[in-house]
PDB file of C-alpha atoms in Angstrom:
ATOM      1  CA  MET A 195     142.492  64.302-146.753  1.00 62.00           C
ATOM      2  CA  THR A 196     142.202  60.558-147.453  1.00 73.00           C
ATOM      3  CA  GLY A 197     145.553  59.279-146.149  1.00 88.00           C
ATOM      4  CA  PRO A 198     146.236  57.702-142.749  1.00 95.00           C
ATOM      5  CA  ARG A 199     145.930  59.975-139.732  1.00 96.00           C
ATOM      6  CA  PHE A 200     148.616  58.160-137.720  1.00 96.00           C
ATOM      7  CA  PRO A 201     151.771  56.520-139.129  1.00 94.00           C
ATOM      8  CA  GLY A 202     151.896  53.475-136.854  1.00 95.00           C
ATOM      9  CA  TYR A 203     149.993  50.205-136.746  1.00 96.00           C
ATOM     10  CA  PHE A 204     146.496  50.948-135.468  1.00 98.00           C
ATOM     11  CA  ALA A 205     143.794  48.387-136.280  1.00 98.00           C
ATOM     12  CA  ASP A 206     140.132  48.146-135.175  1.00 98.00           C
ATOM     13  CA  PRO A 207     139.964  51.827-134.192  1.00 98.00           C
ATOM     14  CA  PHE A 208     137.369  53.206-131.799  1.00 98.00           C
ATOM     15  CA  VAL A 209     137.129  56.925-131.028  1.00 98.00           C
ATOM     16  CA  LEU A 210     135.604  58.423-127.878  1.00 98.00           C
ATOM     17  CA  ALA A 211     134.742  62.134-127.711  1.00 98.00           C
ATOM     18  CA  TRP A 212     135.190  63.429-124.171  1.00 97.00           C
ATOM     19  CA  GLN A 213     135.323  67.005-122.891  1.00 97.00           C
ATOM     20  CA  GLY A 214     136.565  68.504-126.148  1.00 96.00           C
ATOM     21  CA  THR A 215     139.182  65.836-126.893  1.00 98.00           C
ATOM     22  CA  TYR A 216     139.030  62.740-129.071  1.00 98.00           C
ATOM     23  CA  TYR A 217     140.560  59.514-127.768  1.00 98.00           C
ATOM     24  CA  ALA A 218     141.335  56.638-130.161  1.00 98.00           C
ATOM     25  CA  TYR A 219     141.890  53.056-129.012  1.00 98.00           C
ATOM     26  CA  GLY A 220     143.192  50.340-131.329  1.00 98.00           C
ATOM     27  CA  THR A 221     144.552  46.832-131.679  1.00 98.00           C
ATOM     28  CA  GLY A 222     148.334  46.715-131.911  1.00 95.00           C
ATOM     29  CA  LEU A 223     149.902  46.640-128.457  1.00 93.00           C
ATOM     30  CA  HIS A 224     149.472  43.433-126.435  1.00 93.00           C
ATOM     31  CA  GLY A 225     151.253  44.391-123.241  1.00 89.00           C
ATOM     32  CA  HIS A 226     154.840  43.399-124.028  1.00 88.00           C
ATOM     33  CA  GLU A 227     155.975  45.778-126.785  1.00 83.00           C
ATOM     34  CA  GLU A 228     158.490  48.576-126.362  1.00 77.00           C
ATOM     35  CA  GLY A 229     156.782  51.942-125.858  1.00 72.00           C
ATOM     36  CA  GLY A 230     153.573  50.475-124.500  1.00 73.00           C
ATOM     37  CA  ASN A 231     154.275  50.982-120.779  1.00 86.00           C
ATOM     38  CA  GLY A 232     153.636  47.263-120.308  1.00 91.00           C
ATOM     39  CA  ARG A 233     150.027  47.780-121.318  1.00 96.00           C
ATOM     40  CA  ALA A 234     147.801  46.638-124.176  1.00 96.00           C
ATOM     41  CA  PHE A 235     145.888  48.837-126.638  1.00 97.00           C
ATOM     42  CA  GLU A 236     147.605  51.999-127.780  1.00 97.00           C
ATOM     43  CA  VAL A 237     145.577  55.119-126.999  1.00 98.00           C
ATOM     44  CA  LEU A 238     145.863  58.362-128.954  1.00 98.00           C
ATOM     45  CA  SER A 239     144.397  61.816-128.357  1.00 98.00           C
ATOM     46  CA  SER A 240     143.437  64.560-130.794  1.00 98.00           C
ATOM     47  CA  PRO A 241     141.776  67.979-130.700  1.00 98.00           C
ATOM     48  CA  ASP A 242     140.394  67.700-134.241  1.00 97.00           C
ATOM     49  CA  LEU A 243     140.408  64.075-135.578  1.00 97.00           C
ATOM     50  CA  GLN A 244     143.346  65.064-137.790  1.00 96.00           C
ATOM     51  CA  HIS A 245     146.425  65.307-135.578  1.00 97.00           C
ATOM     52  CA  TRP A 246     147.058  62.528-133.074  1.00 98.00           C
ATOM     53  CA  THR A 247     149.402  62.043-130.119  1.00 97.00           C
ATOM     54  CA  SER A 248     150.230  58.612-128.685  1.00 97.00           C
ATOM     55  CA  HIS A 249     150.065  57.988-124.934  1.00 96.00           C
ATOM     56  CA  GLY A 250     151.273  54.372-124.945  1.00 95.00           C
ATOM     57  CA  GLY A 251     149.170  51.474-123.745  1.00 96.00           C
ATOM     58  CA  ALA A 252     145.826  51.762-121.982  1.00 97.00           C
ATOM     59  CA  LEU A 253     145.081  48.341-120.425  1.00 97.00           C
ATOM     60  CA  THR A 254     147.014  46.497-117.740  1.00 96.00           C
ATOM     61  CA  PRO A 255     147.191  42.913-119.112  1.00 95.00           C
ATOM     62  CA  VAL A 256     144.823  40.491-117.422  1.00 92.00           C
ATOM     63  CA  LEU A 257     147.307  37.608-117.582  1.00 85.00           C
ATOM     64  CA  ALA A 258     151.049  37.392-117.014  1.00 82.00           C
ATOM     65  CA  GLU A 259     151.386  35.096-120.035  1.00 88.00           C
ATOM     66  CA  ARG A 260     151.468  36.683-123.479  1.00 91.00           C
ATOM     67  CA  ARG A 261     148.057  36.848-125.088  1.00 94.00           C
ATOM     68  CA  ASP A 262     146.480  38.692-128.007  1.00 96.00           C
ATOM     69  CA  TYR A 263     144.256  41.651-127.129  1.00 97.00           C
ATOM     70  CA  TRP A 264     141.787  42.721-129.801  1.00 98.00           C
ATOM     71  CA  ALA A 265     139.337  45.471-130.699  1.00 98.00           C
ATOM     72  CA  PRO A 266     138.857  47.801-127.709  1.00 98.00           C
ATOM     73  CA  GLU A 267     135.805  50.033-127.266  1.00 98.00           C
ATOM     74  CA  VAL A 268     135.062  52.395-124.397  1.00 98.00           C
ATOM     75  CA  ALA A 269     131.797  53.536-122.801  1.00 98.00           C
ATOM     76  CA  GLU A 270     131.437  56.154-120.058  1.00 97.00           C
ATOM     77  CA  GLN A 271     128.878  56.333-117.268  1.00 96.00           C
ATOM     78  CA  ASN A 272     128.953  58.479-114.121  1.00 95.00           C
ATOM     79  CA  GLY A 273     132.603  59.359-114.574  1.00 95.00           C
ATOM     80  CA  VAL A 274     133.767  55.760-114.969  1.00 98.00           C
ATOM     81  CA  PHE A 275     135.195  54.530-118.279  1.00 98.00           C
ATOM     82  CA  TYR A 276     134.525  50.932-119.290  1.00 98.00           C
ATOM     83  CA  LEU A 277     136.870  49.332-121.825  1.00 98.00           C
ATOM     84  CA  TYR A 278     135.502  46.224-123.559  1.00 98.00           C
ATOM     85  CA  TYR A 279     137.854  43.918-125.433  1.00 98.00           C
ATOM     86  CA  SER A 280     138.628  40.304-126.279  1.00 98.00           C
ATOM     87  CA  VAL A 281     141.642  38.277-125.259  1.00 97.00           C
ATOM     88  CA  GLY A 282     142.827  34.957-126.662  1.00 96.00           C
ATOM     89  CA  GLN A 283     145.787  33.281-128.295  1.00 94.00           C
ATOM     90  CA  GLY A 284     146.111  34.008-131.991  1.00 91.00           C
ATOM     91  CA  ASP A 285     142.650  33.492-133.457  1.00 89.00           C
ATOM     92  CA  GLN A 286     141.701  30.897-130.858  1.00 90.00           C
ATOM     93  CA  GLY A 287     139.740  31.008-127.621  1.00 93.00           C
ATOM     94  CA  HIS A 288     138.814  34.687-127.550  1.00 97.00           C
ATOM     95  CA  HIS A 289     136.333  35.820-124.893  1.00 97.00           C
ATOM     96  CA  LEU A 290     134.994  39.249-124.022  1.00 98.00           C
ATOM     97  CA  ARG A 291     136.122  41.104-120.920  1.00 98.00           C
ATOM     98  CA  VAL A 292     135.745  44.566-119.412  1.00 98.00           C
ATOM     99  CA  ALA A 293     138.153  46.884-117.592  1.00 98.00           C
ATOM    100  CA  THR A 294     137.574  50.241-115.894  1.00 98.00           C
ATOM    101  CA  ALA A 295     139.419  53.521-115.350  1.00 98.00           C
ATOM    102  CA  THR A 296     138.692  57.017-114.108  1.00 98.00           C
ATOM    103  CA  HIS A 297     140.233  58.729-117.168  1.00 98.00           C
ATOM    104  CA  PRO A 298     140.100  57.950-120.907  1.00 98.00           C
ATOM    105  CA  LEU A 299     143.883  57.442-120.966  1.00 98.00           C
ATOM    106  CA  GLY A 300     143.657  54.793-118.257  1.00 96.00           C
ATOM    107  CA  PRO A 301     145.293  52.800-116.966  1.00 97.00           C
ATOM    108  CA  PHE A 302     142.354  50.419-117.285  1.00 98.00           C
ATOM    109  CA  THR A 303     142.098  47.518-114.818  1.00 98.00           C
ATOM    110  CA  ASP A 304     140.306  44.310-115.757  1.00 97.00           C
ATOM    111  CA  GLN A 305     137.284  43.550-113.563  1.00 98.00           C
ATOM    112  CA  GLY A 306     137.743  39.779-113.485  1.00 97.00           C
ATOM    113  CA  LEU A 307     134.667  38.998-115.611  1.00 97.00           C
ATOM    114  CA  ASN A 308     134.322  36.714-118.612  1.00 97.00           C
ATOM    115  CA  LEU A 309     131.275  38.187-120.358  1.00 97.00           C
ATOM    116  CA  THR A 310     130.964  35.301-122.840  1.00 97.00           C
ATOM    117  CA  PRO A 311     131.820  32.104-120.909  1.00 96.00           C
ATOM    118  CA  ASP A 312     129.648  29.874-123.117  1.00 95.00           C
ATOM    119  CA  GLU A 313     131.019  31.053-126.469  1.00 96.00           C
ATOM    120  CA  PRO A 314     133.807  29.130-128.234  1.00 95.00           C
ATOM    121  CA  PHE A 315     134.947  32.384-129.858  1.00 97.00           C
ATOM    122  CA  ALA A 316     133.741  35.938-129.226  1.00 98.00           C
ATOM    123  CA  ILE A 317     135.369  39.175-130.455  1.00 98.00           C
ATOM    124  CA  ASP A 318     134.707  42.833-131.271  1.00 98.00           C
ATOM    125  CA  PRO A 319     132.542  44.012-128.351  1.00 98.00           C
ATOM    126  CA  HIS A 320     130.495  47.149-128.945  1.00 98.00           C
ATOM    127  CA  PRO A 321     128.591  48.735-126.008  1.00 98.00           C
ATOM    128  CA  PHE A 322     125.561  50.746-127.138  1.00 98.00           C
ATOM    129  CA  ARG A 323     122.979  52.758-125.204  1.00 98.00           C
ATOM    130  CA  ALA A 324     119.525  52.807-126.818  1.00 97.00           C
ATOM    131  CA  GLN A 325     117.109  55.716-126.833  1.00 94.00           C
ATOM    132  CA  ASN A 326     115.333  54.421-123.700  1.00 95.00           C
ATOM    133  CA  GLY A 327     118.617  54.218-121.757  1.00 95.00           C
ATOM    134  CA  GLN A 328     119.017  50.441-122.014  1.00 97.00           C
ATOM    135  CA  TRP A 329     122.577  49.290-122.648  1.00 98.00           C
ATOM    136  CA  TYR A 330     123.373  46.482-125.084  1.00 98.00           C
ATOM    137  CA  LEU A 331     126.605  44.688-125.915  1.00 98.00           C
ATOM    138  CA  TYR A 332     126.995  43.719-129.569  1.00 98.00           C
ATOM    139  CA  PHE A 333     129.780  41.382-130.648  1.00 98.00           C
ATOM    140  CA  ALA A 334     130.819  38.770-133.219  1.00 98.00           C
ATOM    141  CA  ARG A 335     130.668  35.036-132.518  1.00 98.00           C
ATOM    142  CA  ASP A 336     131.066  31.756-134.403  1.00 97.00           C
ATOM    143  CA  GLU A 337     127.993  29.738-135.404  1.00 96.00           C
ATOM    144  CA  LEU A 338     127.904  26.503-137.381  1.00 95.00           C
ATOM    145  CA  GLY A 339     124.250  26.565-138.430  1.00 89.00           C
ATOM    146  CA  GLY A 340     122.427  28.251-141.294  1.00 88.00           C
ATOM    147  CA  GLU A 341     123.031  28.595-144.994  1.00 90.00           C
ATOM    148  CA  ARG A 342     126.361  30.419-144.563  1.00 95.00           C
ATOM    149  CA  VAL A 343     128.429  29.080-141.681  1.00 97.00           C
ATOM    150  CA  GLY A 344     130.838  31.436-139.975  1.00 97.00           C
ATOM    151  CA  THR A 345     131.209  34.441-137.707  1.00 98.00           C
ATOM    152  CA  MET A 346     128.003  36.399-137.111  1.00 97.00           C
ATOM    153  CA  LEU A 347     126.737  39.367-135.119  1.00 98.00           C
ATOM    154  CA  ALA A 348     125.047  38.868-131.770  1.00 98.00           C
ATOM    155  CA  VAL A 349     123.797  41.096-128.957  1.00 98.00           C
ATOM    156  CA  MET A 350     122.904  40.777-125.302  1.00 97.00           C
ATOM    157  CA  PRO A 351     121.211  43.330-123.042  1.00 97.00           C
ATOM    158  CA  LEU A 352     123.183  44.567-120.043  1.00 97.00           C
ATOM    159  CA  ARG A 353     121.821  44.944-116.530  1.00 96.00           C
ATOM    160  CA  ASP A 354     124.645  47.397-115.935  1.00 97.00           C
ATOM    161  CA  LEU A 355     127.946  47.949-117.707  1.00 97.00           C
ATOM    162  CA  LEU A 356     129.483  44.947-115.961  1.00 97.00           C
ATOM    163  CA  THR A 357     126.605  42.456-116.016  1.00 96.00           C
ATOM    164  CA  PRO A 358     124.739  40.728-118.876  1.00 95.00           C
ATOM    165  CA  ALA A 359     120.976  40.712-118.384  1.00 96.00           C
ATOM    166  CA  GLY A 360     120.319  37.690-120.557  1.00 91.00           C
ATOM    167  CA  PRO A 361     121.813  35.308-123.096  1.00 94.00           C
ATOM    168  CA  PRO A 362     123.046  36.633-126.436  1.00 97.00           C
ATOM    169  CA  GLN A 363     120.978  36.289-129.573  1.00 96.00           C
ATOM    170  CA  THR A 364     122.096  36.431-133.182  1.00 97.00           C
ATOM    171  CA  VAL A 365     120.969  39.599-134.963  1.00 97.00           C
ATOM    172  CA  LEU A 366     122.725  39.482-138.342  1.00 96.00           C
ATOM    173  CA  ARG A 367     123.961  36.516-140.376  1.00 95.00           C
ATOM    174  CA  PRO A 368     126.118  36.392-143.508  1.00 94.00           C
ATOM    175  CA  SER A 369     123.942  36.803-146.580  1.00 92.00           C
ATOM    176  CA  ALA A 370     126.219  37.524-149.550  1.00 92.00           C
ATOM    177  CA  ASP A 371     129.286  36.191-151.341  1.00 92.00           C
ATOM    178  CA  TRP A 372     131.370  39.295-150.559  1.00 93.00           C
ATOM    179  CA  GLN A 373     131.265  38.230-146.891  1.00 95.00           C
ATOM    180  CA  LEU A 374     133.231  35.039-147.621  1.00 96.00           C
ATOM    181  CA  TYR A 375     136.296  34.738-145.405  1.00 96.00           C
ATOM    182  CA  SER A 376     137.772  31.582-146.862  1.00 96.00           C
ATOM    183  CA  ARG A 377     136.660  28.519-148.804  1.00 96.00           C
ATOM    184  CA  GLN A 378     137.282  25.080-147.325  1.00 95.00           C
ATOM    185  CA  ARG A 379     138.439  26.471-144.007  1.00 96.00           C
ATOM    186  CA  PRO A 380     139.095  23.834-141.299  1.00 95.00           C
ATOM    187  CA  MET A 381     137.070  24.842-138.228  1.00 95.00           C
ATOM    188  CA  TYR A 382     135.791  22.897-135.206  1.00 95.00           C
ATOM    189  CA  GLY A 383     136.770  19.545-136.693  1.00 95.00           C
ATOM    190  CA  GLN A 384     135.004  20.146-140.015  1.00 96.00           C
ATOM    191  CA  VAL A 385     135.692  22.034-143.241  1.00 96.00           C
ATOM    192  CA  TYR A 386     133.463  24.958-144.245  1.00 96.00           C
ATOM    193  CA  ASP A 387     133.143  27.756-146.739  1.00 96.00           C
ATOM    194  CA  TRP A 388     133.522  30.242-143.899  1.00 97.00           C
ATOM    195  CA  HIS A 389     131.756  33.623-143.969  1.00 97.00           C
ATOM    196  CA  THR A 390     132.459  36.483-141.583  1.00 97.00           C
ATOM    197  CA  LEU A 391     130.562  39.450-140.182  1.00 98.00           C
ATOM    198  CA  GLU A 392     132.418  41.338-137.442  1.00 98.00           C
ATOM    199  CA  GLY A 393     133.119  44.757-135.948  1.00 98.00           C
ATOM    200  CA  PRO A 394     129.510  45.829-135.228  1.00 98.00           C
ATOM    201  CA  PHE A 395     128.867  49.499-134.485  1.00 98.00           C
ATOM    202  CA  VAL A 396     125.346  50.869-133.872  1.00 98.00           C
ATOM    203  CA  VAL A 397     123.982  54.430-133.960  1.00 98.00           C
ATOM    204  CA  PHE A 398     120.479  55.908-133.861  1.00 98.00           C
ATOM    205  CA  ARG A 399     119.767  58.224-136.790  1.00 96.00           C
ATOM    206  CA  PHE A 400     116.581  59.362-138.563  1.00 94.00           C
ATOM    207  CA  GLY A 401     114.323  57.427-136.187  1.00 95.00           C
ATOM    208  CA  GLN A 402     116.039  54.074-136.761  1.00 95.00           C
ATOM    209  CA  TYR A 403     118.972  52.030-135.514  1.00 97.00           C
ATOM    210  CA  HIS A 404     121.837  51.651-137.984  1.00 96.00           C
ATOM    211  CA  CYS A 405     124.367  48.836-137.612  1.00 97.00           C
ATOM    212  CA  PHE A 406     127.673  49.130-139.448  1.00 97.00           C
ATOM    213  CA  TYR A 407     129.653  45.920-139.757  1.00 97.00           C
ATOM    214  CA  SER A 408     132.708  44.558-141.545  1.00 98.00           C
ATOM    215  CA  GLY A 409     132.550  41.533-143.812  1.00 96.00           C
ATOM    216  CA  GLY A 410     134.910  39.168-145.595  1.00 96.00           C
ATOM    217  CA  ALA A 411     138.562  38.502-144.784  1.00 96.00           C
ATOM    218  CA  TRP A 412     140.387  41.265-142.912  1.00 96.00           C
ATOM    219  CA  THR A 413     143.619  40.120-144.549  1.00 95.00           C
ATOM    220  CA  SER A 414     142.479  40.862-148.108  1.00 92.00           C
ATOM    221  CA  ALA A 415     141.224  43.648-150.353  1.00 91.00           C
ATOM    222  CA  THR A 416     137.735  42.084-150.337  1.00 91.00           C
ATOM    223  CA  TYR A 417     137.193  43.385-146.797  1.00 96.00           C
ATOM    224  CA  GLY A 418     134.641  46.179-146.492  1.00 96.00           C
ATOM    225  CA  VAL A 419     131.869  47.747-144.424  1.00 97.00           C
ATOM    226  CA  GLY A 420     128.169  47.048-144.864  1.00 95.00           C
ATOM    227  CA  HIS A 421     125.109  48.515-143.212  1.00 94.00           C
ATOM    228  CA  ALA A 422     121.817  47.257-141.767  1.00 95.00           C
ATOM    229  CA  VAL A 423     118.756  49.020-140.330  1.00 95.00           C
ATOM    230  CA  ALA A 424     116.227  48.148-137.609  1.00 96.00           C
ATOM    231  CA  ASP A 425     113.469  49.768-135.565  1.00 97.00           C
ATOM    232  CA  HIS A 426     114.704  48.147-132.340  1.00 97.00           C
ATOM    233  CA  PRO A 427     118.210  47.274-131.071  1.00 97.00           C
ATOM    234  CA  LEU A 428     117.290  43.578-131.118  1.00 96.00           C
ATOM    235  CA  GLY A 429     116.052  43.786-134.712  1.00 95.00           C
ATOM    236  CA  PRO A 430     114.915  42.445-137.011  1.00 96.00           C
ATOM    237  CA  TRP A 431     117.777  43.941-139.009  1.00 96.00           C
ATOM    238  CA  HIS A 432     117.539  44.494-142.768  1.00 93.00           C
ATOM    239  CA  GLU A 433     120.472  45.145-145.084  1.00 87.00           C
ATOM    240  CA  PRO A 434     120.789  46.044-148.754  1.00 75.00           C
ATOM    241  CA  ALA A 435     121.774  43.197-151.067  1.00 70.00           C
ATOM    242  CA  GLY A 436     125.071  43.300-152.913  1.00 69.00           C
ATOM    243  CA  ALA A 437     128.588  44.365-152.078  1.00 75.00           C
ATOM    244  CA  ALA A 438     129.898  46.440-149.175  1.00 82.00           C
ATOM    245  CA  THR A 439     127.823  49.608-149.261  1.00 88.00           C
ATOM    246  CA  VAL A 440     129.773  51.976-146.996  1.00 95.00           C
ATOM    247  CA  LEU A 441     133.497  51.212-147.391  1.00 95.00           C
ATOM    248  CA  ARG A 442     135.252  49.062-149.975  1.00 94.00           C
ATOM    249  CA  SER A 443     138.677  48.702-151.558  1.00 94.00           C
ATOM    250  CA  GLY A 444     139.369  51.185-154.324  1.00 92.00           C
ATOM    251  CA  LEU A 445     137.312  53.964-152.750  1.00 92.00           C
ATOM    252  CA  ASN A 446     139.753  56.843-152.224  1.00 92.00           C
ATOM    253  CA  GLY A 447     142.606  54.393-152.768  1.00 93.00           C
ATOM    254  CA  TRP A 448     141.885  52.445-149.563  1.00 95.00           C
ATOM    255  CA  ILE A 449     142.880  48.772-149.379  1.00 96.00           C
ATOM    256  CA  GLY A 450     140.693  46.473-147.287  1.00 96.00           C
ATOM    257  CA  PRO A 451     138.984  49.242-145.254  1.00 97.00           C
ATOM    258  CA  GLY A 452     137.021  48.048-142.263  1.00 97.00           C
ATOM    259  CA  HIS A 453     136.285  47.671-138.560  1.00 98.00           C
ATOM    260  CA  ASN A 454     134.780  51.097-138.147  1.00 98.00           C
ATOM    261  CA  SER A 455     133.376  53.314-135.443  1.00 98.00           C
ATOM    262  CA  LEU A 456     131.470  56.606-135.775  1.00 98.00           C
ATOM    263  CA  VAL A 457     132.055  59.880-133.975  1.00 98.00           C
ATOM    264  CA  VAL A 458     130.706  63.414-134.332  1.00 98.00           C
ATOM    265  CA  GLY A 459     133.514  65.679-135.518  1.00 97.00           C
ATOM    266  CA  PRO A 460     134.277  69.312-134.681  1.00 96.00           C
ATOM    267  CA  ASP A 461     132.041  70.295-137.623  1.00 95.00           C
ATOM    268  CA  GLY A 462     129.030  68.637-135.985  1.00 96.00           C
ATOM    269  CA  GLN A 463     128.906  65.930-138.670  1.00 96.00           C
ATOM    270  CA  ASP A 464     129.336  62.170-138.389  1.00 97.00           C
ATOM    271  CA  HIS A 465     132.789  60.846-139.241  1.00 97.00           C
ATOM    272  CA  ILE A 466     133.608  57.213-139.868  1.00 98.00           C
ATOM    273  CA  VAL A 467     136.816  55.945-138.283  1.00 98.00           C
ATOM    274  CA  PHE A 468     138.346  52.753-139.681  1.00 98.00           C
ATOM    275  CA  HIS A 469     141.556  50.980-140.584  1.00 98.00           C
ATOM    276  CA  ALA A 470     142.985  50.200-144.031  1.00 97.00           C
ATOM    277  CA  TRP A 471     146.161  48.524-145.224  1.00 97.00           C
ATOM    278  CA  ASN A 472     149.206  50.548-146.215  1.00 95.00           C
ATOM    279  CA  ALA A 473     150.458  50.206-149.795  1.00 93.00           C
ATOM    280  CA  GLY A 474     152.906  47.477-148.832  1.00 94.00           C
ATOM    281  CA  HIS A 475     150.163  45.497-147.067  1.00 94.00           C
ATOM    282  CA  THR A 476     152.345  45.260-143.971  1.00 95.00           C
ATOM    283  CA  HIS A 477     150.190  47.053-141.411  1.00 94.00           C
ATOM    284  CA  ARG A 478     146.761  48.563-140.906  1.00 97.00           C
ATOM    285  CA  GLN A 479     146.480  52.284-140.213  1.00 98.00           C
ATOM    286  CA  LEU A 480     143.988  54.773-138.782  1.00 98.00           C
ATOM    287  CA  HIS A 481     141.726  56.602-141.255  1.00 97.00           C
ATOM    288  CA  VAL A 482     138.920  59.132-140.761  1.00 97.00           C
ATOM    289  CA  ALA A 483     136.361  60.255-143.347  1.00 96.00           C
ATOM    290  CA  ARG A 484     133.194  62.348-143.295  1.00 96.00           C
ATOM    291  CA  LEU A 485     130.019  60.281-143.516  1.00 96.00           C
ATOM    292  CA  ASP A 486     127.253  61.577-145.772  1.00 95.00           C
ATOM    293  CA  TRP A 487     123.656  60.702-144.756  1.00 95.00           C
ATOM    294  CA  THR A 488     121.856  62.105-147.810  1.00 91.00           C
ATOM    295  CA  GLY A 489     118.522  60.326-148.086  1.00 88.00           C
ATOM    296  CA  GLY A 490     119.130  58.589-144.753  1.00 87.00           C
ATOM    297  CA  VAL A 491     121.703  56.263-146.354  1.00 89.00           C
ATOM    298  CA  PRO A 492     125.327  56.404-145.099  1.00 94.00           C
ATOM    299  CA  ARG A 493     127.943  56.941-147.783  1.00 92.00           C
ATOM    300  CA  VAL A 494     131.560  58.007-147.984  1.00 93.00           C
ATOM    301  CA  GLN A 495     132.264  60.288-150.925  1.00 78.00           C
ATOM    302  CA  GLU A 496     135.082  60.007-153.436  1.00 75.00           C
ATOM    303  CA  GLU A 497     137.639  62.676-152.593  1.00 71.00           C
ATOM    304  CA  GLU A 498     140.766  64.219-153.995  1.00 53.00           C
ATOM    305  CA  ASP A 499     143.749  63.718-151.726  1.00 47.00           C
TER     306      ASP A 499
END
């Protein structure tokens, strides 16, 4: 099955497996829509990654004023669930925050912390626990230096799931033309050919760390998912040259697939969870596909619907 798993708008999907149930969190609700219980981030549940039930919103908004809530991810430790997200206005002023709950469905309550106070723009937080137990928070941030100016991937170690242990450092920069977001884009008082890497997601497989990321413009069919490898969570990270290597438009009919997470399915195999545009290009929807690791390289196979 290559079609959407859920009919509604569900962008930037993250799936948590917990006690035999899968929970999906996505961008779409911002705390003021009908059917969201006054909360941001729609949360779904599923027994099998195929059939999903909506439970409304998960996060109690941090501000009374309307804001845009993007790209939730959830980590669990000692029975507490930590929801990381960004909040801003449109595509301006986003910072990373964290909320907690005692159940995957929430409600999640913001903990009053700005995790990226020194960043002009920070989105797409991804909490990751390394093999030695150390937690890291990956995210995307804007940088104006280097050969390709734009949004890049950074990481900072965490002292605990609420506290950064040090400043962030850039781990992956744009390196290819397919990662172009827009030419001659006005940003920070200048005009740039703006490149974008975003949506980092890290797993440990075959003795190495694998970082999946999205590149290009999320609004277009050029959007896709690339892949980099490192021996340590801080890098150095190495990626294949060329186009998006994991997900791209045209594969299985998907349009602009991206912003993925990975989860082990009921079959014991890795599945990649991502969004793609509907045929009318009016909203992004939840998709799930089996990930093939033949030769230690992640690939999604062509399938018959």
